[in-house]
Short mmCIF file of C-alpha atoms in Angstrom, two decimals:
data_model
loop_
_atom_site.label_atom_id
_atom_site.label_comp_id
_atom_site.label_asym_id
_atom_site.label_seq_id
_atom_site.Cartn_x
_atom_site.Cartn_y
_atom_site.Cartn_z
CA UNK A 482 103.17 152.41 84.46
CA UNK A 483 103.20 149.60 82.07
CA UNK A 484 100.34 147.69 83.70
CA UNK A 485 96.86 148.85 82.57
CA UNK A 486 93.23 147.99 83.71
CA UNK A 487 89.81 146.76 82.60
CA UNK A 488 86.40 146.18 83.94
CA UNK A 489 83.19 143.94 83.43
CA UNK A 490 80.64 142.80 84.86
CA UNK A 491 78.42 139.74 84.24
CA UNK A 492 75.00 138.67 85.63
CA UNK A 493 73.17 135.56 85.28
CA UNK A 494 69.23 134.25 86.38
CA UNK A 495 70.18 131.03 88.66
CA UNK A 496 67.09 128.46 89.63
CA UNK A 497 68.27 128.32 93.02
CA UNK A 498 68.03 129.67 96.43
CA UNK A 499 70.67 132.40 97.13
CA UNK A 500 72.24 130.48 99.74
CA UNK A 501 73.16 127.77 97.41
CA UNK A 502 73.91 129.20 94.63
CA UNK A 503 76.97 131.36 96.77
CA UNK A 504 78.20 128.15 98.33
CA UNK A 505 77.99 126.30 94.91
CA UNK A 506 80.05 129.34 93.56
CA UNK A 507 82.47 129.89 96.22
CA UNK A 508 84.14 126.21 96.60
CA UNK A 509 86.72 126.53 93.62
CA UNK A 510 86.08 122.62 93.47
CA UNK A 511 83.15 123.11 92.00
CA UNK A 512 84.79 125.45 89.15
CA UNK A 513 86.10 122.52 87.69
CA UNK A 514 82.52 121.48 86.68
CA UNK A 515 81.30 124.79 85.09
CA UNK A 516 84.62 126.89 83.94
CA UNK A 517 85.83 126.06 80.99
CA UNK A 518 89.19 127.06 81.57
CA UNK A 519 89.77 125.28 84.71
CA UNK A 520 91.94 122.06 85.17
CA UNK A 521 92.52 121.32 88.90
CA UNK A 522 92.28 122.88 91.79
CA UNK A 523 93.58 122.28 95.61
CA UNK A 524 92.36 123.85 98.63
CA UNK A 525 95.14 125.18 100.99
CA UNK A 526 93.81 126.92 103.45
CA UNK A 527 90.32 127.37 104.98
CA UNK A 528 89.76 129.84 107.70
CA UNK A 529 86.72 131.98 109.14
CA UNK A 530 87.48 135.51 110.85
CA UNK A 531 85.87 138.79 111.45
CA UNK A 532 85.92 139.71 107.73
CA UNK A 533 84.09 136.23 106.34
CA UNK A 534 85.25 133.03 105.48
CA UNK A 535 88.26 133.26 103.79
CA UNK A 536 89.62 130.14 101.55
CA UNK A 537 92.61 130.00 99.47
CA UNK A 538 93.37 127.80 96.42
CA UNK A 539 95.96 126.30 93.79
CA UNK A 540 94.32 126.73 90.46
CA UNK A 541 95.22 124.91 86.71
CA UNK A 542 94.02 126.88 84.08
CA UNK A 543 94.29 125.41 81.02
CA UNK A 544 94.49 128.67 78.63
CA UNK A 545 93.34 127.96 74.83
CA UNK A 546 95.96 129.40 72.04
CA UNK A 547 95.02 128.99 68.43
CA UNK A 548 95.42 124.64 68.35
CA UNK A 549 97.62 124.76 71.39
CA UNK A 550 96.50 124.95 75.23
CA UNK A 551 99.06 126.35 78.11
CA UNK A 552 98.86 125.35 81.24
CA UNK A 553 99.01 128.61 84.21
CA UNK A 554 99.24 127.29 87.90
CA UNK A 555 98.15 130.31 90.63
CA UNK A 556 96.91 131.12 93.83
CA UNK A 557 92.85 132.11 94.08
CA UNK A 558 91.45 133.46 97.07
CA UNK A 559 87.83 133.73 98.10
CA UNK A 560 86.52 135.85 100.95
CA UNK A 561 82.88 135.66 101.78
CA UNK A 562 81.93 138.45 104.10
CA UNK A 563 79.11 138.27 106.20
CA UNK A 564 76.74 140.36 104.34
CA UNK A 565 76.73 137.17 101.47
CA UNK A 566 79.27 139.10 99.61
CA UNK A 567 81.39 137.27 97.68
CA UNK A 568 85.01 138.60 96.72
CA UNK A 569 87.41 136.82 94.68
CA UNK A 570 91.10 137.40 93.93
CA UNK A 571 93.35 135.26 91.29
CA UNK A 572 96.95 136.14 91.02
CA UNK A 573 99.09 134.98 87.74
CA UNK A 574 102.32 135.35 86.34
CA UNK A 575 103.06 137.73 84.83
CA UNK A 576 101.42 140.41 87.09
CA UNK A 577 97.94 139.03 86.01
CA UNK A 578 95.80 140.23 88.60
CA UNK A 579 91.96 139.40 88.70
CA UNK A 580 89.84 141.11 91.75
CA UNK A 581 86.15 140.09 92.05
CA UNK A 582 83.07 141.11 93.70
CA UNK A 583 80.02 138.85 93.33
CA UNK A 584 76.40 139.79 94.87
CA UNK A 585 73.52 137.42 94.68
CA UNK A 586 70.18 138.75 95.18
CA UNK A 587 66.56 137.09 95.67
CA UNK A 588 64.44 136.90 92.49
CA UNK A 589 61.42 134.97 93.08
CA UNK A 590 62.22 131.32 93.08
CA UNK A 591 65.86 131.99 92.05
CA UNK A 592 68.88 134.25 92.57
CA UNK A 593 70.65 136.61 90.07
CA UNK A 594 74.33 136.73 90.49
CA UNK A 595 75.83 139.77 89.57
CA UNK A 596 79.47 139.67 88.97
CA UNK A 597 81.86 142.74 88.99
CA UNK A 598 85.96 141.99 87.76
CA UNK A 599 88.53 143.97 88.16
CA UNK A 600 91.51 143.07 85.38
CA UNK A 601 95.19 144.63 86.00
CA UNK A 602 97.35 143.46 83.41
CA UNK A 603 100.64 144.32 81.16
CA UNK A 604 99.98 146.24 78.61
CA UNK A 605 100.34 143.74 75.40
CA UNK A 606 98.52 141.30 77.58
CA UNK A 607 95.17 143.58 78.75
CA UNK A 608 93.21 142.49 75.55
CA UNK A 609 93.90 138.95 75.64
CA UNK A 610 92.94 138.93 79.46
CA UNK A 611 89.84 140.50 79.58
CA UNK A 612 88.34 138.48 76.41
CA UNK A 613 89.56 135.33 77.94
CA UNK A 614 88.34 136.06 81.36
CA UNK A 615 84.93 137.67 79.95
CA UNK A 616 83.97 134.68 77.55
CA UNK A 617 85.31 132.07 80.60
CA UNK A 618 82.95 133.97 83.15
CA UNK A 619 79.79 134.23 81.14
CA UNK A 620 80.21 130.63 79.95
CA UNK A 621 80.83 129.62 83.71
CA UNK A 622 77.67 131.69 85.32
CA UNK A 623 75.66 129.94 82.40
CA UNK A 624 76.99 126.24 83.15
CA UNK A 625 76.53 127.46 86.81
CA UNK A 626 72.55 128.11 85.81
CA UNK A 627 72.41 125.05 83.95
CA UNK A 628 73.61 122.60 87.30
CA UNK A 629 71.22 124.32 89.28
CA UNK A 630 68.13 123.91 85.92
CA UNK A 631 69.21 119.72 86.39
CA UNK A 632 68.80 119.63 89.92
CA UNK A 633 65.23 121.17 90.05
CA UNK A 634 64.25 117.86 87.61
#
């Protein structure tokens, strides 16, 4: 009753193949590159099944407030099924809970990613959430757009 939930969705115009542009996105390694909140991150497990490959992570988020950054450690998995579907799923304390559904579709030379979250969230801490996790996204799919603008030169 006293958590409460959000929605957005993102998309972004990537220079790059569809293939490449989900495996650049779906190794959290890579996040440290192009998300600005991210600090570290360690891969624990890495398995394939009947639903996709499945990895999960250790993530360091290093979350801005006012002159002052806190650091949040949590697990992040990443399932990618076999129809190129991408979900995503980061856990945080306390009861921080970010589901995510990521498509990437053919547009001529490049791909556009479309990318769906699902925030659940205390109450007092629903706003803060979703503006962090919106601004962090959109500046990540754009720093994900710029990689893949340097490697065409």
């Amino acid at each position: 009753m006293w958590l409460s939930r959000s929605r957005f969705e993102l998309r972004e115009e990537v220079p790059g193949a569809p293939h490449d542009v989900r495996t650049f996105y779906a190794d959290l390694a890579n996040m440290k590159l192009v998300h600005p909140l991210v600090a570290a991150v360690d891969c624990l497990a890495d398995r394939q099944d009947a639903r996709g490959r499945c990895r999960e992570y250790r993530v360091r988020d290093r979350i801005p407030l006012g002159p002052f950054g806190m650091g949040v450690t949590y697990r992040a998995t990443v399932l990618i099924a076999p129809d190129g579907v991408v979900h995503t799923e980061a856990r945080q304390f306390p009861n921080v809970r970010l589901s995510g559904t990521v498509t990437f579709v053919p547009l001529g030379a490049g791909t556009t990613v479309t990318e769906a979250v699902d925030i659940e969230a205390p109450r007092p801490l629903l706003g803060f959430t979703i503006a962090q996790a919106e601004k962090a996204h959109a500046a990540m799919l754009a720093a994900i757009r710029h990689h893949f603008e340097g490697s065409l030169g």
